[in-house]
Coordinates of C-alpha atoms and ligand atoms in Angstrom, one line a residue:
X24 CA 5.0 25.2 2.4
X25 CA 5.8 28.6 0.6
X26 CA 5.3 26.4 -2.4
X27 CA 2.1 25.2 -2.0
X28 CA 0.6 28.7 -0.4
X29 CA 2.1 30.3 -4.0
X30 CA 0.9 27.7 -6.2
X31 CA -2.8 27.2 -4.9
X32 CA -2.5 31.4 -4.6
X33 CA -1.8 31.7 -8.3
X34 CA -4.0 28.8 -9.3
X35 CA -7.0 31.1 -7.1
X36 CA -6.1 34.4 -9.1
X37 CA -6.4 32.1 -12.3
X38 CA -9.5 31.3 -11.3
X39 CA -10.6 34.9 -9.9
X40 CA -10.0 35.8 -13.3
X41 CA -11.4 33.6 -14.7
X42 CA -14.8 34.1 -13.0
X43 CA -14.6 37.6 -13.6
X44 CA -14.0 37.2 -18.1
X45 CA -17.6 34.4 -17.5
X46 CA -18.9 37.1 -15.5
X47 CA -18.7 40.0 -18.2
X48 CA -20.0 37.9 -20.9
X49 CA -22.2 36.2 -19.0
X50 CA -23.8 39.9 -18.7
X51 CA -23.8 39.7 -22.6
X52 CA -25.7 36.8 -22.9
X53 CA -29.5 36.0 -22.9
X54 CA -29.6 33.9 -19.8
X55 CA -27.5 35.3 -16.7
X56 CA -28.2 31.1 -15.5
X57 CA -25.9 29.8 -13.3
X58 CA -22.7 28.5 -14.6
X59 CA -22.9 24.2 -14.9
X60 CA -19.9 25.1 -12.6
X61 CA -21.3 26.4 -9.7
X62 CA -23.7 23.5 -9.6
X63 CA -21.1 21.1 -9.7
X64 CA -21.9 19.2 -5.9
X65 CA -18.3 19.6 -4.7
X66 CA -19.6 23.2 -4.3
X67 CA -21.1 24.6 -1.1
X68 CA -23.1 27.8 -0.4
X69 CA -21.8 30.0 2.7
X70 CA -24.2 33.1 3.9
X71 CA -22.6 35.7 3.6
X72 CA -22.8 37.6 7.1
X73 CA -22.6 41.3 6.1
X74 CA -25.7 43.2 6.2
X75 CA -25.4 44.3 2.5
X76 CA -26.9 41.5 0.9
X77 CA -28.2 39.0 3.6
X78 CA -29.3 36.7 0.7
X79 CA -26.6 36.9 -1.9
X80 CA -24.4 33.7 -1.4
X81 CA -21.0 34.0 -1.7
X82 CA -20.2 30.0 -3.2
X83 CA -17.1 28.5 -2.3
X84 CA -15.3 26.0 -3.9
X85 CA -12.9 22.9 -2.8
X86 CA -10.2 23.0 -5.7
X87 CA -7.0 20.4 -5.6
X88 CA -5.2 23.7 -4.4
X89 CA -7.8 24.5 -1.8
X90 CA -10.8 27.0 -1.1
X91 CA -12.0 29.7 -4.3
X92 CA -14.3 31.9 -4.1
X93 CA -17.2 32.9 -5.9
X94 CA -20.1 35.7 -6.6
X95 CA -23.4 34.1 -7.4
X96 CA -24.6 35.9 -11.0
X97 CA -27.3 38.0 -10.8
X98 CA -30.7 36.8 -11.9
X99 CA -32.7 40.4 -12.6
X100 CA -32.4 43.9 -14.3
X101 CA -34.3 45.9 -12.1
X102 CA -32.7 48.9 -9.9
X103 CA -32.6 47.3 -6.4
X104 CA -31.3 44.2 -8.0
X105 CA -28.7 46.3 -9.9
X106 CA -27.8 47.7 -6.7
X107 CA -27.0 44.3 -5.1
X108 CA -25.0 43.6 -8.2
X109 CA -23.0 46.5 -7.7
X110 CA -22.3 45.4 -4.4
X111 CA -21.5 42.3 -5.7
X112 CA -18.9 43.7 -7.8
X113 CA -17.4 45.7 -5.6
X114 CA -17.2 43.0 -3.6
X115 CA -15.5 41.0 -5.9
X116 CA -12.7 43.2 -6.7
X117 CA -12.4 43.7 -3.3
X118 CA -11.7 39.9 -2.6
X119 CA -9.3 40.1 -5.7
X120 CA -7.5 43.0 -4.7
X121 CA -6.8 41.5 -1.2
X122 CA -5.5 38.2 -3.2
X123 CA -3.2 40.2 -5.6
X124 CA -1.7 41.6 -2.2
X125 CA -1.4 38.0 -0.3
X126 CA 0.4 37.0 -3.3
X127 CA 2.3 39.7 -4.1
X128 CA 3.6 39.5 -0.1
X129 CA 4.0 35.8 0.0
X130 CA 1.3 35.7 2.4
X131 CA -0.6 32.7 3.2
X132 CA -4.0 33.8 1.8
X133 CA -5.8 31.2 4.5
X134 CA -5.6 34.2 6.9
X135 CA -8.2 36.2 4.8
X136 CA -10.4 34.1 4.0
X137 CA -11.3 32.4 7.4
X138 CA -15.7 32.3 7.0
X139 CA -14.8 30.8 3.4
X140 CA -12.8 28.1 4.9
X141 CA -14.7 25.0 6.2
X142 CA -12.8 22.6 8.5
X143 CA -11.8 19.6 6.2
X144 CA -13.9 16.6 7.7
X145 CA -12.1 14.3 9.4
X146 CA -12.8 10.9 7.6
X147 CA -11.8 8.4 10.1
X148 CA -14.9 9.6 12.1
X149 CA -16.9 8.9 9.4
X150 CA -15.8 5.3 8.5
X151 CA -14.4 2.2 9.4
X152 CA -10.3 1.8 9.1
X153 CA -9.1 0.2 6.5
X154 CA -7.1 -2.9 7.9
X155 CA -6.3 -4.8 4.6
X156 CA -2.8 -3.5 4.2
X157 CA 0.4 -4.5 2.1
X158 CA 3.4 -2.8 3.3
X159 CA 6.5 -3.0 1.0
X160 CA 9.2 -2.3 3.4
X161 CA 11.9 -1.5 1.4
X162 CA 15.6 -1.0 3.3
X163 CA 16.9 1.6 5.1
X164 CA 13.9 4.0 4.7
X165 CA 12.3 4.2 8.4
X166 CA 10.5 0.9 7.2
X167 CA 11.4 -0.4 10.7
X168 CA 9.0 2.3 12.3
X169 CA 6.9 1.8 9.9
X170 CA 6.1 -1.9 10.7
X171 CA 6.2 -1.0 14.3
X172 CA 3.1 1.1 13.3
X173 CA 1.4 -2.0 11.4
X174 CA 2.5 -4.2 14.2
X175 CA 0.6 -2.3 16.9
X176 CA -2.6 -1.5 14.7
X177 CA -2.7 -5.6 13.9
X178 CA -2.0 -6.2 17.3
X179 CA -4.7 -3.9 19.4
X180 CA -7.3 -4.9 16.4
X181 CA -7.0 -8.5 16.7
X182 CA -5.6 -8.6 12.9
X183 CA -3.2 -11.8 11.3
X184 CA 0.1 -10.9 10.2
X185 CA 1.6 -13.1 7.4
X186 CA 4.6 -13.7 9.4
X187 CA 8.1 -15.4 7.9
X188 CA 7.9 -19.4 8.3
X189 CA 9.9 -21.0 11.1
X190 CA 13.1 -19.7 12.1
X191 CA 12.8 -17.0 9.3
X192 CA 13.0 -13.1 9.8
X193 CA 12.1 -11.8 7.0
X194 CA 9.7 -13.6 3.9
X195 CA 12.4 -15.0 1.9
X196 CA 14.5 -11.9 0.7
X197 CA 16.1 -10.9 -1.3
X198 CA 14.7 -13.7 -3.5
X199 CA 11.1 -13.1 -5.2
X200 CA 8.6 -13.6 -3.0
X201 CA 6.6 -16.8 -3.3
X202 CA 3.5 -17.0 -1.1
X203 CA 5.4 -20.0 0.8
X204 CA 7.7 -18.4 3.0
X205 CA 4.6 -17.1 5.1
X206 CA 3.8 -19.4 8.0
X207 CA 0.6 -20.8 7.4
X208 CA 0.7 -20.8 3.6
X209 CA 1.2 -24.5 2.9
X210 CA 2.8 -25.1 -0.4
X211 CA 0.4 -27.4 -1.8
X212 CA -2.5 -26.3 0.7
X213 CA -5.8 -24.3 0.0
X214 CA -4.4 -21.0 -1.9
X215 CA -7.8 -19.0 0.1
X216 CA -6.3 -18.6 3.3
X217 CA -5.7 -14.6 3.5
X218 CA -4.2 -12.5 6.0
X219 CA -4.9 -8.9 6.9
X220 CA -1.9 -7.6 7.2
X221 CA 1.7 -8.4 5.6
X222 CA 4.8 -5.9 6.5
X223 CA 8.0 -7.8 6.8
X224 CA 11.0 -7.9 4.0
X225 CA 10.4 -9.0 0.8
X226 CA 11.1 -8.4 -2.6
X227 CA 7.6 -7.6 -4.4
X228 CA 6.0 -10.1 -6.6
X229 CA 3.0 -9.0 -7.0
X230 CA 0.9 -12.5 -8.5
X231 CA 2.4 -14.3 -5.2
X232 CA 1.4 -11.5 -2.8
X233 CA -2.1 -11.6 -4.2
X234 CA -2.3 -15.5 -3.1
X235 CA -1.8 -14.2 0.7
X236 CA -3.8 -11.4 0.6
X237 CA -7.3 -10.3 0.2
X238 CA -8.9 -8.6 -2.3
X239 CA -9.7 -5.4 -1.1
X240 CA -5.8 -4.9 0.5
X241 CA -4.5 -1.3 0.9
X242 CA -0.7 -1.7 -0.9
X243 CA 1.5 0.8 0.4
X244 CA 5.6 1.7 0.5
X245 CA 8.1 3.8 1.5
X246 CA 10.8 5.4 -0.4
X247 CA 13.9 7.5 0.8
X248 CA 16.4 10.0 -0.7
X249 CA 18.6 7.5 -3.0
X250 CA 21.9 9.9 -1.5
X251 CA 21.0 9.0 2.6
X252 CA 19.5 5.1 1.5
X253 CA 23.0 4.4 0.6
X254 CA 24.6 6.2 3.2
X255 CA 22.5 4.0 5.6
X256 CA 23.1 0.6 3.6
X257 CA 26.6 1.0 3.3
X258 CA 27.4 1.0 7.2
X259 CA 24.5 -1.2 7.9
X260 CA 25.5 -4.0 5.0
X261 CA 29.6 -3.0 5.3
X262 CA 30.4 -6.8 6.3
X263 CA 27.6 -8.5 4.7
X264 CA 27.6 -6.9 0.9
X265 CA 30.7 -8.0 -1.4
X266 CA 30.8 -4.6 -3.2
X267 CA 31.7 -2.7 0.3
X268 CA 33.6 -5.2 2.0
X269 CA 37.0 -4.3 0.8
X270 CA 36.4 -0.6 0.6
X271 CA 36.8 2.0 3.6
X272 CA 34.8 4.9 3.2
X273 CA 31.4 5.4 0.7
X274 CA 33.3 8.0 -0.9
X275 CA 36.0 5.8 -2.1
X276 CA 33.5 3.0 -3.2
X277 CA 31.5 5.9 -5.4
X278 CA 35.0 7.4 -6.4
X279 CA 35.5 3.8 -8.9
X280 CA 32.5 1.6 -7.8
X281 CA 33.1 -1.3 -10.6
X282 CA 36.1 -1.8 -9.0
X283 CA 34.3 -3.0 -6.1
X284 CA 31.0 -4.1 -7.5
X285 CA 30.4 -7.2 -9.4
X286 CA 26.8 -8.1 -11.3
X287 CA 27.2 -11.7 -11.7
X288 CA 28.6 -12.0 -7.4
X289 CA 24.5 -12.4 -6.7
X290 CA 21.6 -11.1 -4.9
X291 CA 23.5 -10.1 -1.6
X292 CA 25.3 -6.7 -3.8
X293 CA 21.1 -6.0 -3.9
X294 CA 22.2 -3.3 -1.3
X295 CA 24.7 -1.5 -3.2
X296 CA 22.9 -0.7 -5.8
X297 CA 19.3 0.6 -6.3
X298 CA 18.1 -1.0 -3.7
X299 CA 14.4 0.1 -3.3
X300 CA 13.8 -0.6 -7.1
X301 CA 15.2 -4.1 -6.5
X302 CA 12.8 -4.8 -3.4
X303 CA 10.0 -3.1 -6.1
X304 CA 10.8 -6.9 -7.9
X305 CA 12.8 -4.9 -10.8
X306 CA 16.1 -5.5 -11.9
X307 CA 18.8 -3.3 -10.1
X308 CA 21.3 -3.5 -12.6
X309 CA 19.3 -2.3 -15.7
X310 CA 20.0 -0.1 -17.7
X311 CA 17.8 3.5 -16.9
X312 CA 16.6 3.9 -20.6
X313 CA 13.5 6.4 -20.2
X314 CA 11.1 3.7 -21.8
X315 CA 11.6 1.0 -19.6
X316 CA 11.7 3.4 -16.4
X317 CA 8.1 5.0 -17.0
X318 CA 6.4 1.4 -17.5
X319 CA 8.5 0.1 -13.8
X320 CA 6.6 3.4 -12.6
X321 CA 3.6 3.0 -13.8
X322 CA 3.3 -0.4 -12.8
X323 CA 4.3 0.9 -9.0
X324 CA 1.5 3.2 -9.5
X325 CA -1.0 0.6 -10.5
X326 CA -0.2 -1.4 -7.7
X327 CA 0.1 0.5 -4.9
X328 CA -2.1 3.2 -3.5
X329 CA 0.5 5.2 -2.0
X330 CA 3.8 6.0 -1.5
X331 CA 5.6 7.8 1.3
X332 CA 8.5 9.7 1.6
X333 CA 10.8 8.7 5.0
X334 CA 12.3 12.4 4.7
X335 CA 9.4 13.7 5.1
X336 CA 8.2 11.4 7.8
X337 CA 5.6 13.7 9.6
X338 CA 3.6 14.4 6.2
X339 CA 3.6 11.0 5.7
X340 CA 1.7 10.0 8.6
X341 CA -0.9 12.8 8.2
X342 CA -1.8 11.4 5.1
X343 CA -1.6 7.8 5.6
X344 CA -3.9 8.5 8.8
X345 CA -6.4 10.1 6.7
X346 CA -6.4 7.5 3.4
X347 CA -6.5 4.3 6.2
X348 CA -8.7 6.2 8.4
X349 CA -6.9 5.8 11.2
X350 CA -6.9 7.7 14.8
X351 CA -4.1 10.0 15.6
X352 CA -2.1 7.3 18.0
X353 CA -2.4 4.4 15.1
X354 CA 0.6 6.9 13.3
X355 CA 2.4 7.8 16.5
X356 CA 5.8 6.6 16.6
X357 CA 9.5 6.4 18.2
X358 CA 12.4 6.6 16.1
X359 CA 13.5 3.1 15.5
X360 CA 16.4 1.7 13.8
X361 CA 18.7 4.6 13.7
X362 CA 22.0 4.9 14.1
X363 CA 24.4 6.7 16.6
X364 CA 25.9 9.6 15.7
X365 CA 29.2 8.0 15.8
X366 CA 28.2 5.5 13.0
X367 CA 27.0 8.7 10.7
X368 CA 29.1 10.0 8.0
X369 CA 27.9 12.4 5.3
X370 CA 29.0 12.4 1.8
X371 CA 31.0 15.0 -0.3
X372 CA 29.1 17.1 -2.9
X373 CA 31.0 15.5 -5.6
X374 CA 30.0 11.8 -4.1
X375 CA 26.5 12.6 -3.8
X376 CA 26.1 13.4 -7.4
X377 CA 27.9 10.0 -8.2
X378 CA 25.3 8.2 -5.8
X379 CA 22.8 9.7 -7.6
X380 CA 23.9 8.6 -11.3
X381 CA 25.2 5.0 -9.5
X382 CA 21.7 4.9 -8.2
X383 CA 20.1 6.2 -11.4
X384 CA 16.9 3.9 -10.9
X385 CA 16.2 5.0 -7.2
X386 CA 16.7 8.0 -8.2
X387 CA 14.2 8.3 -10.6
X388 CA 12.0 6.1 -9.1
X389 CA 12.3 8.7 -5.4
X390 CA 12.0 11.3 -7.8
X391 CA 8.8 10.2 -9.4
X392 CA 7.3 9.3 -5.8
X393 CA 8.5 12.3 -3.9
X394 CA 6.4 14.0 -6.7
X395 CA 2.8 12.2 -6.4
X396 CA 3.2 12.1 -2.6
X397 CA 3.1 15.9 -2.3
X398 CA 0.7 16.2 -5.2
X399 CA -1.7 13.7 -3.0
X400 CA -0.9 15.6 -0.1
X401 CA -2.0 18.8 -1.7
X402 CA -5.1 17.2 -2.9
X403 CA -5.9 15.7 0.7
X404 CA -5.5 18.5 3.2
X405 CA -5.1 22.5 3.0
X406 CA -1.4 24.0 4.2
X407 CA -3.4 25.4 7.3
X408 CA -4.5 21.4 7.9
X409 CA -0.9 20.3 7.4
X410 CA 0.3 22.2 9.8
X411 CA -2.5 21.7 12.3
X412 CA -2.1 17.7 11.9
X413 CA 1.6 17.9 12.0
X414 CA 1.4 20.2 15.5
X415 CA -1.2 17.6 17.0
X416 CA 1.3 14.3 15.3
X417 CA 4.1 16.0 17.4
X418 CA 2.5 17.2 20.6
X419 CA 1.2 13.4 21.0
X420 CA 4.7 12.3 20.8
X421 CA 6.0 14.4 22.6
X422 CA 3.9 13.5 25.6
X423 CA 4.3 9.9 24.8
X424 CA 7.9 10.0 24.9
X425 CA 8.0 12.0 28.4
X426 CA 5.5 9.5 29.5
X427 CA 7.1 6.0 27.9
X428 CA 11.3 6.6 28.0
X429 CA 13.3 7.0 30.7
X430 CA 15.4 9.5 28.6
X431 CA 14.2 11.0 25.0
X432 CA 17.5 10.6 24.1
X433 CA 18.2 6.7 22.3
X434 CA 20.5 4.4 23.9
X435 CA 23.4 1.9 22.4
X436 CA 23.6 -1.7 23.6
X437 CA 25.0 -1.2 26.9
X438 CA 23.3 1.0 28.3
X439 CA 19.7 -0.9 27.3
X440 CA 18.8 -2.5 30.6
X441 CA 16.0 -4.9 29.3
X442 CA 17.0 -7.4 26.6
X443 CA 13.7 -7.3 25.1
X444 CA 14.5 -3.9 24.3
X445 CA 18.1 -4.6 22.5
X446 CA 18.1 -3.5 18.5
X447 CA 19.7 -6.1 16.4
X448 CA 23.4 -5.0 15.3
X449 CA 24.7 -5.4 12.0
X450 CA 28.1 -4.4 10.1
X451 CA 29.5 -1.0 11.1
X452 CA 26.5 0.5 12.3
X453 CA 25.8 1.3 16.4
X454 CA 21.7 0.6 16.2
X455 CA 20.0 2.4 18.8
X456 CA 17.3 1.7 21.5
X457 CA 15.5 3.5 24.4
X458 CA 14.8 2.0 28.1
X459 CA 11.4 2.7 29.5
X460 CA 10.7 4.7 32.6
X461 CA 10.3 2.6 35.4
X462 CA 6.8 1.8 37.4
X463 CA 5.0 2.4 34.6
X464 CA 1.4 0.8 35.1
X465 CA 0.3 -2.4 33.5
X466 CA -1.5 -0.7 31.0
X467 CA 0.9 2.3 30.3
X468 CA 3.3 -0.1 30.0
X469 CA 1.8 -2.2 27.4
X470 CA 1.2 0.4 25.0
X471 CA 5.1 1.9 26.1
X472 CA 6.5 -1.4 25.3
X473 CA 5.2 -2.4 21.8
X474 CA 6.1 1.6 20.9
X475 CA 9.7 0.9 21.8
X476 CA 10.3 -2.9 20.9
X477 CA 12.7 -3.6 18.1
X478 CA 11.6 -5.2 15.3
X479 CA 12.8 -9.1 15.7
X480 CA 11.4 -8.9 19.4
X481 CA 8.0 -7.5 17.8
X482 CA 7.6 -10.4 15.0
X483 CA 8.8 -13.0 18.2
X484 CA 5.6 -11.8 20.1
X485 CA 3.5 -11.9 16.9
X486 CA 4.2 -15.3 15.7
X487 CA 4.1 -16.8 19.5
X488 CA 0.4 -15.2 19.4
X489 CA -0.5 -16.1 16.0
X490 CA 1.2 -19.8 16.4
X491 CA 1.3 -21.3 20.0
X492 CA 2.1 -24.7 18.7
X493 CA 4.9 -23.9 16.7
X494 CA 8.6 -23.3 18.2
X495 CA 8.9 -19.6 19.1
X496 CA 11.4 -17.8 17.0
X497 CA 14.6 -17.5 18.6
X498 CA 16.0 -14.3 18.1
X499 CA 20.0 -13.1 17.7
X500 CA 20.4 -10.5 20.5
X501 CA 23.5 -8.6 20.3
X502 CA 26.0 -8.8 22.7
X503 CA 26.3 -6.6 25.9
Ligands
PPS29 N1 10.6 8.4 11.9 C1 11.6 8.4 11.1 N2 11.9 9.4 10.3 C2 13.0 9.4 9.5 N3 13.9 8.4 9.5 C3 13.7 7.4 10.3 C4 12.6 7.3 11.1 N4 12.6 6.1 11.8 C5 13.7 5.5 11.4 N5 14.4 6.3 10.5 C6 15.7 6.0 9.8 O1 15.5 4.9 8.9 C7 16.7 4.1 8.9 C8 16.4 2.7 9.2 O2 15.7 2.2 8.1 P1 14.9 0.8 8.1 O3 14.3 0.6 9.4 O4 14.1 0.8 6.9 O5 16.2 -0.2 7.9 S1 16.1 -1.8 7.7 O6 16.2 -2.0 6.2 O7 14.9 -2.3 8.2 O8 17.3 -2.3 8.4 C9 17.7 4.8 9.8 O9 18.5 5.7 9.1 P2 20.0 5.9 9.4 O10 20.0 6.4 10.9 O11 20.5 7.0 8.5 O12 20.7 4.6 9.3 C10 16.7 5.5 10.8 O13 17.4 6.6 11.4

């Protein structure tokens, strides 16, 4: 936050300054017009409320790094006229001064300027959601809350999922997506029939995804630090992934990991290695030559309109609420999919660095991400927004929580009462859940359950909905 308040502070003084070397010459100059600049339409005129000069407009500006300021140039020579643009001036060093100051004292310059400052509108008020949506859920990067999220929107808005075929879980990972492994998407049926809304596992091929969705679909993803991804993946995938089956401890596996890892094994060491950039369809055992990394990114960036960042979960869902144009519970969520603390290890500063060069692909391709997401961020609300969203984000869940779970605390497998609320378990990892508060009504209770539901119990539902004539799934629940 310091960061942003100093940047958009400096980039304001720039352009204080600015306005102050047009201002001079513009006093040199024949015309004293108003700059093309100040008529640009992103600019709006503010009264100024002082009883100085009850007509002189101060204009303020929306810049990517928030709210400048402006004088209005004078438009005569006479002596009351000069007067005003005296006041003006003085003015305007005022303002300047006072900006010097806030940025000299690392102070959030919001708190001066709060008649410039007009309340961002609040697009979803102003137009329809977007409910078109491609979610890449990449592993082990809160993607499980995530599709909880899409779940529930689809769900209370009467959208179609493209939901795995059959007895599937996930659509056909971690080979290439075909359009196939979606139920409903006959192999040598009509290619037009388009769904509004496709979240489960895959690995992203982007000609195939196309076939299931529309047009007009929103792409999005998430991404995580490369260091905690693999810390997740290695407990989660411990018995399932060749490369960490015969090694104890991450550490050790990072210490020497082509002792462990083999290329030509298959698709299931997907997880050892650069996993997000394999379920981004790219090949996780190239090599990271700069060339071929900036065209992987910038065909990421072509396809998908945003990116978020699992660390910084919270931001996340302030801005994909504003670019889907969503209400503030759409992006409320529980924590789903962690672990206990039992099952958490953290590595050593030395391993770290080696899961960052192991991982040279994710790396670069969180690094890139992280990047644009705060850069989009920046663009999309002010620091005094931010935190105003994130406040309301929390408050919401907060009451949720007290209202939905038994206990804000998540439970492991035995102590879930209600099998409907049991996480799947896999390789070394506990996966935790939460029990609901009892005598909950009907309605309280509908909205509690679908918050809590684990994944596999939340696609069941779905595809029972979406497909009464077909078998209903049958899920693996782990046992008590
Ligand atoms: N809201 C929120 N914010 C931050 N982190 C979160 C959130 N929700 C889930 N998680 C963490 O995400 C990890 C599980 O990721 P996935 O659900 O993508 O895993 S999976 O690939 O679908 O199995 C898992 O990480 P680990 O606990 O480190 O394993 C979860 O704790």
């Amino acid at each position: 936050m310091t960061k942003l308040t100093n940047k958009r502070l400096t980039r304001t003084q720039q352009s204080l300054a600015a306005r102050l070397r047009r201002k001079t010459e513009s006093k040199n100059s024949d015309g004293d017009s108003e700059s093309p600049e100040l008529s640009s339409p992103r600019r709006i005129t503010y009264p100024l409320d002082s009883g100085g000069a009850p007509n002189s407009p101060i204009l303020v500006g929306f810049t990517e790094y928030g709210w400048a300021t402006n004088l209005a140039p004078d438009t005569s020579e006479t002596s009351p006229r000069a007067a005003g643009r005296s006041f003006h001036v003085a003015l305007f060093f005022l303002v300047l001064v006072v900006l010097l100051m806030a940025g000299f004292l690392h102070v959030d310059v919001e708190m001066f300027t709060p008649l410039l400052r007009i309340k961002a509108q609040d697009s979803s008020r102003d137009s329809t959601p977007v409910t078109n949506i491609m979610f890449l859920k990449t592993h082990k990067t809160a993607s499980s809350t995530m599709l909880n999220i899409l779940y529930r929107f689809s769900e209370s808005h009467n959208l179609s999922v493209a939901l795995p075929k059959g007895s599937m879980f996930h659509l056909g990972y971690p080979w290439l997506f075909v359009a196939r492994y979606v139920e409903g998407m006959e192999q040598n049926g009509p290619q037009d029939h388009h769904f509004n809304v496709m979240c489960n596992h895959l690995r992203f091929n982007f000609p195939e995804v196309q076939k299931v969705m529309p047009n007009d679909t929103f792409y999005l993803s998430i991404l995580r630090n490369p260091v905690s991804q693999l810390e997740s993946s290695f407990i989660y995938y411990k018995r399932y992934s060749p490369a960490f089956q015969k090694v104890k401890t991450l550490d050790q596996f990072l210490a020497d990991p082509w002792k462990y890892y083999n290329v030509s094994v298959g698709l299931k060491n997907a997880y050892a290695r650069n996993n997000m950039w394999f379920d981004f369809g790219f090949d996780n055992n190239a090599q990271a030559e700069e060339g071929y990394v900036r065209r992987c990114l910038s065909e990421v960036e072509r396809q998908f309109q945003l990116v978020l960042i699992a660390d910084y979960f919270d931001e996340s869902m302030v801005l994909l609420r504003r670019r889907l144009r969503w209400q503030l519970d759409d992006v409320v969520s529980f924590k789903l999919n962690l672990r206990s603390q039992r099952t958490i290890s953290h590595l050593n500063p030395e391993s770290q660095e080696r899961a960052k060069r192991w991982c040279d692909l994710d790396w670069q391709l969180y690094q890139h991400f992280n990047r644009t997401f705060w850069a989009q961020l920046q663009a999309e609300v002010s620091p005094r927004q931010l935190r105003e969203e994130l406040a309301q984000l929390r408050a919401r869940r907060q009451e949720l929580t007290t209202l939905c779970l038994q206990d804000p605390e998540p439970k492991n497998t035995t102590q879930i009462k209600d099998q409907n609320m049991l996480p799947y378990q896999s390789g070394d990892a506990e996966i935790l859940g939460y029990n609901l508060r009892q005598g909950l009504d009907n309605a309280t209770l509908h909205i509690c359950q679908r918050m809590a539901m684990p994944e596999l119990q939340y696609m069941a539902h779905l595809y029972a909905l979406q497909f009464p004539d077909k078998p209903p799934k049958d899920i693996p629940l782990p046992k008590k």
